[in-house]
Amino acid sequence: LKPHQHVGVAWLQHLWEASPHSCRGTVLADDMGLGKTLQLLTFIAACFEEDPSLPPALVVAPVALLENWRNELDRFFESGTLPRRMLYGDKRKTLRVGRHELDADLKAQGVTRLLIKGWVGDARLVLTTYETMRDLEFSLASQPWSVMVCDEAQKIKTPAALVTRPAKKQKVRFRIACTGTPVVNTLADLWSLFEFVKTGMLEALSHFSRTYRQPIEAKTDEQRARVEELRAVIQPQILHRKKTEVAKDLPTPVEDVVCKRLPMSDYQQGLYEGALNALREQRDTNP
């Protein structure tokens, strides 16, 4: 591990030791390229090394990133360190309960997607997608987890989204929202990440909006004070480091200003205007 990764793993271990009573999780928001996946795998492996009886860990991510998790595990860890179960794509079909085996009462309630008993096996790490978690939320929510990682956690930045609710329902000792962009559109994104990590930490969204979001985004005279106040609240449970701060040996990115000012082609312009028109039509029928 690089020095900044040692610091990241130690920081995760410190919070883990305080869980679940004093700390329920964290937001790991290092810049892309600082090795968040390796830090998290090292942390998870250390947890099992210290206590082999822990429930398995769950990683939820887009498919492309799950392949990266698998590759990092194969590349940096000895075989058998973290036995894994892949729960997405064709692999989940072999673990599903057949429709003819489902209880009639469950079918009546609309529950038609369940996993077979003992589906986890001897796995210490389960890798799945947000869509699979949504589809199989009952089976996943009935399984205790030691650590749960939501990678590219901006996928759960919308509080009422179909992938956000099952993420919050999981029985987990320690939750980690992993993202290089904790705020994409508004500060409500940040609220949603911490609502997953520790429900109620930033209070209700309406209170958060009145206290922080509206003053900060309106750029009032209170802005500086409100920003610092919010930073103080989240600081113990968010790690957000930039490449320029902790990895100065990495090459400096090249920015081509002229290229960024290239105009849209007629084809791109047509797609853009088409998307705007579709949005306007949707708003007319569903404000």
mmCIF file of C-alpha atoms in Angstrom:
data_model
loop_
_atom_site.group_PDB
_atom_site.id
_atom_site.type_symbol
_atom_site.label_atom_id
_atom_site.label_comp_id
_atom_site.label_asym_id
_atom_site.label_seq_id
_atom_site.Cartn_x
_atom_site.Cartn_y
_atom_site.Cartn_z
ATOM 1 C CA LEU A 1 0.000 0.000 0.000
ATOM 2 C CA LYS A 2 1.045 3.591 -0.592
ATOM 3 C CA PRO A 3 1.340 5.883 2.463
ATOM 4 C CA HIS A 4 -2.033 7.565 1.877
ATOM 5 C CA GLN A 5 -3.659 4.125 1.551
ATOM 6 C CA HIS A 6 -2.187 3.038 4.893
ATOM 7 C CA VAL A 7 -3.774 6.130 6.420
ATOM 8 C CA GLY A 8 -7.113 5.335 4.764
ATOM 9 C CA VAL A 9 -7.165 1.740 6.017
ATOM 10 C CA ALA A 10 -6.201 2.820 9.545
ATOM 11 C CA TRP A 11 -8.972 5.417 9.505
ATOM 12 C CA LEU A 12 -11.537 2.780 8.454
ATOM 13 C CA GLN A 13 -10.297 0.430 11.180
ATOM 14 C CA HIS A 14 -10.588 3.193 13.787
ATOM 15 C CA LEU A 15 -14.253 3.773 12.905
ATOM 16 C CA TRP A 16 -14.917 0.019 12.704
ATOM 17 C CA GLU A 17 -13.694 -0.410 16.271
ATOM 18 C CA ALA A 18 -16.270 2.179 17.360
ATOM 19 C CA SER A 19 -19.103 0.357 15.553
ATOM 20 C CA PRO A 20 -21.946 -0.276 15.870
ATOM 21 C CA HIS A 21 -22.671 1.696 19.048
ATOM 22 C CA SER A 22 -20.691 4.908 18.478
ATOM 23 C CA CYS A 23 -20.355 4.777 14.683
ATOM 24 C CA ARG A 24 -22.460 3.126 11.992
ATOM 25 C CA GLY A 25 -20.318 3.841 8.935
ATOM 26 C CA THR A 26 -18.530 6.384 6.775
ATOM 27 C CA VAL A 27 -18.227 8.107 3.419
ATOM 28 C CA LEU A 28 -14.973 7.348 1.564
ATOM 29 C CA ALA A 29 -14.717 10.146 -1.002
ATOM 30 C CA ASP A 30 -11.086 10.071 -2.163
ATOM 31 C CA ASP A 31 -10.379 11.308 -5.681
ATOM 32 C CA MET A 32 -10.539 8.723 -8.449
ATOM 33 C CA GLY A 33 -7.145 7.047 -8.812
ATOM 34 C CA LEU A 34 -6.199 7.002 -5.124
ATOM 35 C CA GLY A 35 -7.105 3.323 -4.733
ATOM 36 C CA LYS A 36 -10.399 3.314 -2.835
ATOM 37 C CA THR A 37 -11.126 -0.293 -3.873
ATOM 38 C CA LEU A 38 -7.770 -1.566 -2.617
ATOM 39 C CA GLN A 39 -8.165 0.298 0.670
ATOM 40 C CA LEU A 40 -11.624 -1.194 1.188
ATOM 41 C CA LEU A 41 -10.537 -4.744 0.324
ATOM 42 C CA THR A 42 -7.591 -4.439 2.716
ATOM 43 C CA PHE A 43 -9.902 -3.178 5.450
ATOM 44 C CA ILE A 44 -12.432 -5.994 4.888
ATOM 45 C CA ALA A 45 -9.686 -8.640 4.850
ATOM 46 C CA ALA A 46 -8.280 -7.236 8.112
ATOM 47 C CA CYS A 47 -11.729 -7.434 9.738
ATOM 48 C CA PHE A 48 -11.985 -11.149 8.917
ATOM 49 C CA GLU A 49 -8.384 -11.755 9.932
ATOM 50 C CA GLU A 50 -9.193 -10.330 13.358
ATOM 51 C CA ASP A 51 -12.568 -12.096 13.680
ATOM 52 C CA PRO A 52 -13.178 -15.010 11.257
ATOM 53 C CA SER A 53 -16.711 -15.494 12.644
ATOM 54 C CA LEU A 54 -18.007 -12.206 11.207
ATOM 55 C CA PRO A 55 -20.982 -12.301 8.820
ATOM 56 C CA PRO A 56 -20.005 -11.812 5.154
ATOM 57 C CA ALA A 57 -19.373 -8.411 3.587
ATOM 58 C CA LEU A 58 -21.559 -7.032 0.796
ATOM 59 C CA VAL A 59 -20.363 -4.856 -2.098
ATOM 60 C CA VAL A 60 -22.966 -3.173 -4.317
ATOM 61 C CA ALA A 61 -21.722 -1.487 -7.491
ATOM 62 C CA PRO A 62 -22.332 -1.085 -11.231
ATOM 63 C CA VAL A 63 -21.309 -4.179 -13.216
ATOM 64 C CA ALA A 64 -18.150 -2.632 -14.694
ATOM 65 C CA LEU A 65 -16.877 -1.755 -11.227
ATOM 66 C CA LEU A 66 -17.647 -5.211 -9.863
ATOM 67 C CA GLU A 67 -15.224 -6.592 -12.430
ATOM 68 C CA ASN A 68 -12.660 -4.152 -11.058
ATOM 69 C CA TRP A 69 -13.314 -5.419 -7.505
ATOM 70 C CA ARG A 70 -12.764 -8.982 -8.657
ATOM 71 C CA ASN A 71 -9.584 -8.063 -10.515
ATOM 72 C CA GLU A 72 -8.164 -6.139 -7.547
ATOM 73 C CA LEU A 73 -8.873 -9.086 -5.261
ATOM 74 C CA ASP A 74 -7.130 -11.515 -7.623
ATOM 75 C CA ARG A 75 -4.191 -9.171 -8.196
ATOM 76 C CA PHE A 76 -3.315 -8.083 -4.662
ATOM 77 C CA PHE A 77 -4.493 -10.863 -2.316
ATOM 78 C CA GLU A 78 -3.536 -14.463 -1.813
ATOM 79 C CA SER A 79 -6.042 -16.987 -3.121
ATOM 80 C CA GLY A 80 -8.696 -17.799 -0.519
ATOM 81 C CA THR A 81 -8.240 -14.590 1.486
ATOM 82 C CA LEU A 82 -11.812 -13.491 0.779
ATOM 83 C CA PRO A 83 -13.916 -16.299 -0.758
ATOM 84 C CA ARG A 84 -16.457 -14.510 -2.938
ATOM 85 C CA ARG A 85 -19.952 -15.028 -4.276
ATOM 86 C CA MET A 86 -20.881 -13.274 -7.528
ATOM 87 C CA LEU A 87 -24.562 -12.334 -7.386
ATOM 88 C CA TYR A 88 -25.382 -10.728 -10.717
ATOM 89 C CA GLY A 89 -26.028 -11.612 -14.332
ATOM 90 C CA ASP A 90 -26.382 -15.288 -15.177
ATOM 91 C CA LYS A 91 -24.777 -16.318 -11.895
ATOM 92 C CA ARG A 92 -27.812 -15.305 -9.843
ATOM 93 C CA LYS A 93 -30.133 -17.591 -11.808
ATOM 94 C CA THR A 94 -28.615 -20.693 -10.220
ATOM 95 C CA LEU A 95 -29.272 -19.231 -6.740
ATOM 96 C CA ARG A 96 -32.919 -18.266 -7.289
ATOM 97 C CA VAL A 97 -35.893 -20.176 -5.885
ATOM 98 C CA GLY A 98 -38.006 -21.539 -8.741
ATOM 99 C CA ARG A 99 -41.439 -19.937 -9.159
ATOM 100 C CA HIS A 100 -43.123 -23.332 -8.618
ATOM 101 C CA GLU A 101 -41.378 -23.598 -5.223
ATOM 102 C CA LEU A 102 -42.584 -20.245 -3.882
ATOM 103 C CA ASP A 103 -45.111 -20.138 -1.060
ATOM 104 C CA ALA A 104 -48.609 -19.135 -2.202
ATOM 105 C CA ASP A 105 -48.843 -16.385 0.435
ATOM 106 C CA LEU A 106 -45.611 -14.838 -0.818
ATOM 107 C CA LYS A 107 -46.861 -14.905 -4.390
ATOM 108 C CA ALA A 108 -50.062 -13.199 -3.246
ATOM 109 C CA GLN A 109 -47.957 -10.434 -1.715
ATOM 110 C CA GLY A 110 -46.043 -9.994 -4.968
ATOM 111 C CA VAL A 111 -42.818 -11.554 -3.640
ATOM 112 C CA THR A 112 -41.635 -13.698 -6.540
ATOM 113 C CA ARG A 113 -37.861 -13.285 -6.389
ATOM 114 C CA LEU A 114 -36.094 -15.114 -3.580
ATOM 115 C CA LEU A 115 -32.747 -16.830 -3.134
ATOM 116 C CA ILE A 116 -32.389 -20.453 -2.064
ATOM 117 C CA LYS A 117 -31.575 -21.277 1.555
ATOM 118 C CA GLY A 118 -27.851 -21.125 2.315
ATOM 119 C CA TRP A 119 -27.096 -19.261 -0.926
ATOM 120 C CA VAL A 120 -24.137 -17.397 0.636
ATOM 121 C CA GLY A 121 -22.255 -20.643 1.265
ATOM 122 C CA ASP A 122 -18.762 -20.066 2.661
ATOM 123 C CA ALA A 123 -18.363 -16.686 0.935
ATOM 124 C CA ARG A 124 -16.922 -13.822 2.940
ATOM 125 C CA LEU A 125 -17.505 -11.304 0.158
ATOM 126 C CA VAL A 126 -20.684 -11.007 -1.927
ATOM 127 C CA LEU A 127 -20.516 -8.839 -5.058
ATOM 128 C CA THR A 128 -23.786 -7.632 -6.545
ATOM 129 C CA THR A 129 -25.342 -4.795 -8.559
ATOM 130 C CA TYR A 130 -27.800 -2.121 -7.465
ATOM 131 C CA GLU A 131 -30.453 -3.632 -9.735
ATOM 132 C CA THR A 132 -29.971 -7.126 -8.249
ATOM 133 C CA MET A 133 -30.168 -5.695 -4.726
ATOM 134 C CA ARG A 134 -33.449 -4.029 -5.723
ATOM 135 C CA ASP A 135 -34.867 -7.236 -7.234
ATOM 136 C CA LEU A 136 -33.747 -9.518 -4.381
ATOM 137 C CA GLU A 137 -34.132 -7.106 -1.481
ATOM 138 C CA PHE A 138 -36.049 -9.565 0.724
ATOM 139 C CA SER A 139 -33.385 -12.275 0.574
ATOM 140 C CA LEU A 140 -30.521 -9.799 0.970
ATOM 141 C CA ALA A 141 -32.226 -7.968 3.856
ATOM 142 C CA SER A 142 -32.695 -11.238 5.759
ATOM 143 C CA GLN A 143 -28.932 -11.900 5.674
ATOM 144 C CA PRO A 144 -26.758 -10.197 8.341
ATOM 145 C CA TRP A 145 -23.714 -8.351 6.943
ATOM 146 C CA SER A 146 -20.570 -7.183 8.688
ATOM 147 C CA VAL A 147 -19.623 -4.474 6.155
ATOM 148 C CA MET A 148 -21.654 -3.077 3.270
ATOM 149 C CA VAL A 149 -20.016 -0.965 0.568
ATOM 150 C CA CYS A 150 -22.041 1.058 -1.917
ATOM 151 C CA ASP A 151 -19.546 1.861 -4.669
ATOM 152 C CA GLU A 152 -20.366 4.772 -6.972
ATOM 153 C CA ALA A 153 -22.707 5.724 -4.146
ATOM 154 C CA GLN A 154 -24.254 8.576 -6.099
ATOM 155 C CA LYS A 155 -26.584 5.792 -7.321
ATOM 156 C CA ILE A 156 -28.382 6.156 -3.965
ATOM 157 C CA LYS A 157 -28.407 9.953 -3.861
ATOM 158 C CA THR A 158 -32.163 10.114 -4.531
ATOM 159 C CA PRO A 159 -33.962 9.312 -1.238
ATOM 160 C CA ALA A 160 -37.060 7.667 -2.751
ATOM 161 C CA ALA A 161 -35.303 5.803 -5.587
ATOM 162 C CA LEU A 162 -35.980 2.077 -5.968
ATOM 163 C CA VAL A 163 -32.302 1.255 -5.306
ATOM 164 C CA THR A 164 -31.981 3.595 -2.296
ATOM 165 C CA ARG A 165 -34.642 1.991 -0.117
ATOM 166 C CA PRO A 166 -33.316 -1.605 -0.229
ATOM 167 C CA ALA A 167 -29.797 -0.278 0.443
ATOM 168 C CA LYS A 168 -31.032 1.251 3.692
ATOM 169 C CA LYS A 169 -32.965 -1.906 4.669
ATOM 170 C CA GLN A 170 -29.917 -4.173 4.902
ATOM 171 C CA LYS A 171 -28.896 -5.505 8.344
ATOM 172 C CA VAL A 172 -25.344 -4.153 8.515
ATOM 173 C CA ARG A 173 -22.881 -3.395 11.285
ATOM 174 C CA PHE A 174 -20.792 -0.909 9.263
ATOM 175 C CA ARG A 175 -21.881 0.921 6.092
ATOM 176 C CA ILE A 176 -19.538 2.600 3.620
ATOM 177 C CA ALA A 177 -20.634 4.955 0.867
ATOM 178 C CA CYS A 178 -17.774 5.065 -1.643
ATOM 179 C CA THR A 179 -17.700 7.875 -4.193
ATOM 180 C CA GLY A 180 -15.250 10.318 -5.717
ATOM 181 C CA THR A 181 -18.062 12.886 -6.037
ATOM 182 C CA PRO A 182 -20.021 13.225 -2.763
ATOM 183 C CA VAL A 183 -21.908 16.230 -4.156
ATOM 184 C CA VAL A 184 -23.001 16.012 -7.805
ATOM 185 C CA ASN A 185 -25.950 18.381 -8.123
ATOM 186 C CA THR A 186 -26.927 19.806 -4.725
ATOM 187 C CA LEU A 187 -26.122 19.290 -1.056
ATOM 188 C CA ALA A 188 -29.116 16.942 -0.912
ATOM 189 C CA ASP A 189 -26.746 14.369 -2.485
ATOM 190 C CA LEU A 190 -24.524 14.592 0.593
ATOM 191 C CA TRP A 191 -27.539 14.271 2.900
ATOM 192 C CA SER A 192 -28.660 11.080 1.128
ATOM 193 C CA LEU A 193 -25.214 9.468 1.474
ATOM 194 C CA PHE A 194 -25.150 10.114 5.216
ATOM 195 C CA GLU A 195 -28.770 8.986 5.539
ATOM 196 C CA PHE A 196 -27.564 5.617 4.205
ATOM 197 C CA VAL A 197 -24.492 5.582 6.450
ATOM 198 C CA LYS A 198 -26.255 6.657 9.640
ATOM 199 C CA THR A 199 -29.966 7.453 9.472
ATOM 200 C CA GLY A 200 -30.812 10.722 11.212
ATOM 201 C CA MET A 201 -27.235 11.955 11.551
ATOM 202 C CA LEU A 202 -28.036 15.094 9.519
ATOM 203 C CA GLU A 203 -31.678 15.041 10.691
ATOM 204 C CA ALA A 204 -34.624 15.229 8.267
ATOM 205 C CA LEU A 205 -34.022 16.512 4.735
ATOM 206 C CA SER A 206 -36.337 19.489 5.365
ATOM 207 C CA HIS A 207 -34.297 20.512 8.423
ATOM 208 C CA PHE A 208 -31.020 19.958 6.549
ATOM 209 C CA SER A 209 -32.245 22.096 3.654
ATOM 210 C CA ARG A 210 -33.274 24.969 5.921
ATOM 211 C CA THR A 211 -30.080 24.812 7.978
ATOM 212 C CA TYR A 212 -27.406 24.207 5.348
ATOM 213 C CA ARG A 213 -28.583 23.640 1.800
ATOM 214 C CA GLN A 214 -30.584 26.813 1.220
ATOM 215 C CA PRO A 215 -28.132 29.235 2.901
ATOM 216 C CA ILE A 216 -25.120 27.718 1.147
ATOM 217 C CA GLU A 217 -26.659 27.391 -2.313
ATOM 218 C CA ALA A 218 -28.214 30.852 -2.138
ATOM 219 C CA LYS A 219 -24.719 32.298 -1.453
ATOM 220 C CA THR A 220 -25.947 34.516 1.378
ATOM 221 C CA ASP A 221 -23.745 36.327 3.885
ATOM 222 C CA GLU A 222 -23.945 33.257 6.127
ATOM 223 C CA GLN A 223 -22.350 31.007 3.509
ATOM 224 C CA ARG A 224 -18.861 30.733 5.005
ATOM 225 C CA ALA A 225 -20.161 30.046 8.510
ATOM 226 C CA ARG A 226 -22.680 27.449 7.309
ATOM 227 C CA VAL A 227 -20.073 25.646 5.173
ATOM 228 C CA GLU A 228 -17.677 25.384 8.109
ATOM 229 C CA GLU A 229 -20.482 24.253 10.415
ATOM 230 C CA LEU A 230 -21.486 21.458 8.032
ATOM 231 C CA ARG A 231 -17.859 20.417 7.531
ATOM 232 C CA ALA A 232 -17.425 20.134 11.302
ATOM 233 C CA VAL A 233 -20.505 17.900 11.564
ATOM 234 C CA ILE A 234 -19.445 15.420 8.860
ATOM 235 C CA GLN A 235 -15.648 15.610 9.300
ATOM 236 C CA PRO A 236 -15.317 12.608 11.672
ATOM 237 C CA GLN A 237 -17.062 10.304 9.197
ATOM 238 C CA ILE A 238 -15.908 11.410 5.750
ATOM 239 C CA LEU A 239 -12.488 10.987 4.141
ATOM 240 C CA HIS A 240 -12.075 13.184 1.075
ATOM 241 C CA ARG A 241 -8.518 13.545 -0.234
ATOM 242 C CA LYS A 242 -7.293 14.992 -3.499
ATOM 243 C CA LYS A 243 -4.498 13.586 -5.642
ATOM 244 C CA THR A 244 -2.580 16.840 -5.327
ATOM 245 C CA GLU A 245 -2.589 16.448 -1.541
ATOM 246 C CA VAL A 246 -1.607 12.812 -1.014
ATOM 247 C CA ALA A 247 -0.203 11.472 -4.302
ATOM 248 C CA LYS A 248 2.134 14.145 -5.590
ATOM 249 C CA ASP A 249 4.167 11.569 -7.521
ATOM 250 C CA LEU A 250 1.286 10.998 -9.958
ATOM 251 C CA PRO A 251 1.556 12.802 -13.319
ATOM 252 C CA THR A 252 -0.212 16.142 -13.590
ATOM 253 C CA PRO A 253 -3.372 15.902 -15.710
ATOM 254 C CA VAL A 254 -3.243 17.796 -19.003
ATOM 255 C CA GLU A 255 -6.185 20.119 -19.643
ATOM 256 C CA ASP A 256 -6.820 21.243 -23.215
ATOM 257 C CA VAL A 257 -8.825 24.459 -22.894
ATOM 258 C CA VAL A 258 -9.313 24.835 -26.650
ATOM 259 C CA CYS A 259 -10.737 21.330 -26.939
ATOM 260 C CA LYS A 260 -13.276 22.066 -24.198
ATOM 261 C CA ARG A 261 -14.596 24.999 -26.257
ATOM 262 C CA LEU A 262 -15.342 23.000 -29.387
ATOM 263 C CA PRO A 263 -18.930 23.604 -30.546
ATOM 264 C CA MET A 264 -21.502 20.825 -30.738
ATOM 265 C CA SER A 265 -21.994 19.145 -34.091
ATOM 266 C CA ASP A 266 -25.426 19.440 -35.702
ATOM 267 C CA TYR A 267 -26.098 15.831 -34.690
ATOM 268 C CA GLN A 268 -25.197 16.498 -31.036
ATOM 269 C CA GLN A 269 -27.241 19.687 -31.050
ATOM 270 C CA GLY A 270 -30.249 17.744 -32.329
ATOM 271 C CA LEU A 271 -29.929 15.145 -29.565
ATOM 272 C CA TYR A 272 -29.545 17.856 -26.929
ATOM 273 C CA GLU A 273 -32.619 19.798 -28.075
ATOM 274 C CA GLY A 274 -34.579 16.567 -28.362
ATOM 275 C CA ALA A 275 -33.781 15.692 -24.756
ATOM 276 C CA LEU A 276 -34.850 19.173 -23.609
ATOM 277 C CA ASN A 277 -38.135 18.908 -25.509
ATOM 278 C CA ALA A 278 -38.821 15.468 -24.012
ATOM 279 C CA LEU A 279 -38.174 16.876 -20.539
ATOM 280 C CA ARG A 280 -40.573 19.762 -21.140
ATOM 281 C CA GLU A 281 -43.285 17.350 -22.295
ATOM 282 C CA GLN A 282 -42.801 15.198 -19.196
ATOM 283 C CA ARG A 283 -43.060 18.212 -16.923
ATOM 284 C CA ASP A 284 -46.293 19.283 -18.625
ATOM 285 C CA THR A 285 -47.914 15.933 -17.805
ATOM 286 C CA ASN A 286 -46.121 15.174 -14.503
ATOM 287 C CA PRO A 287 -44.867 18.270 -12.662
#
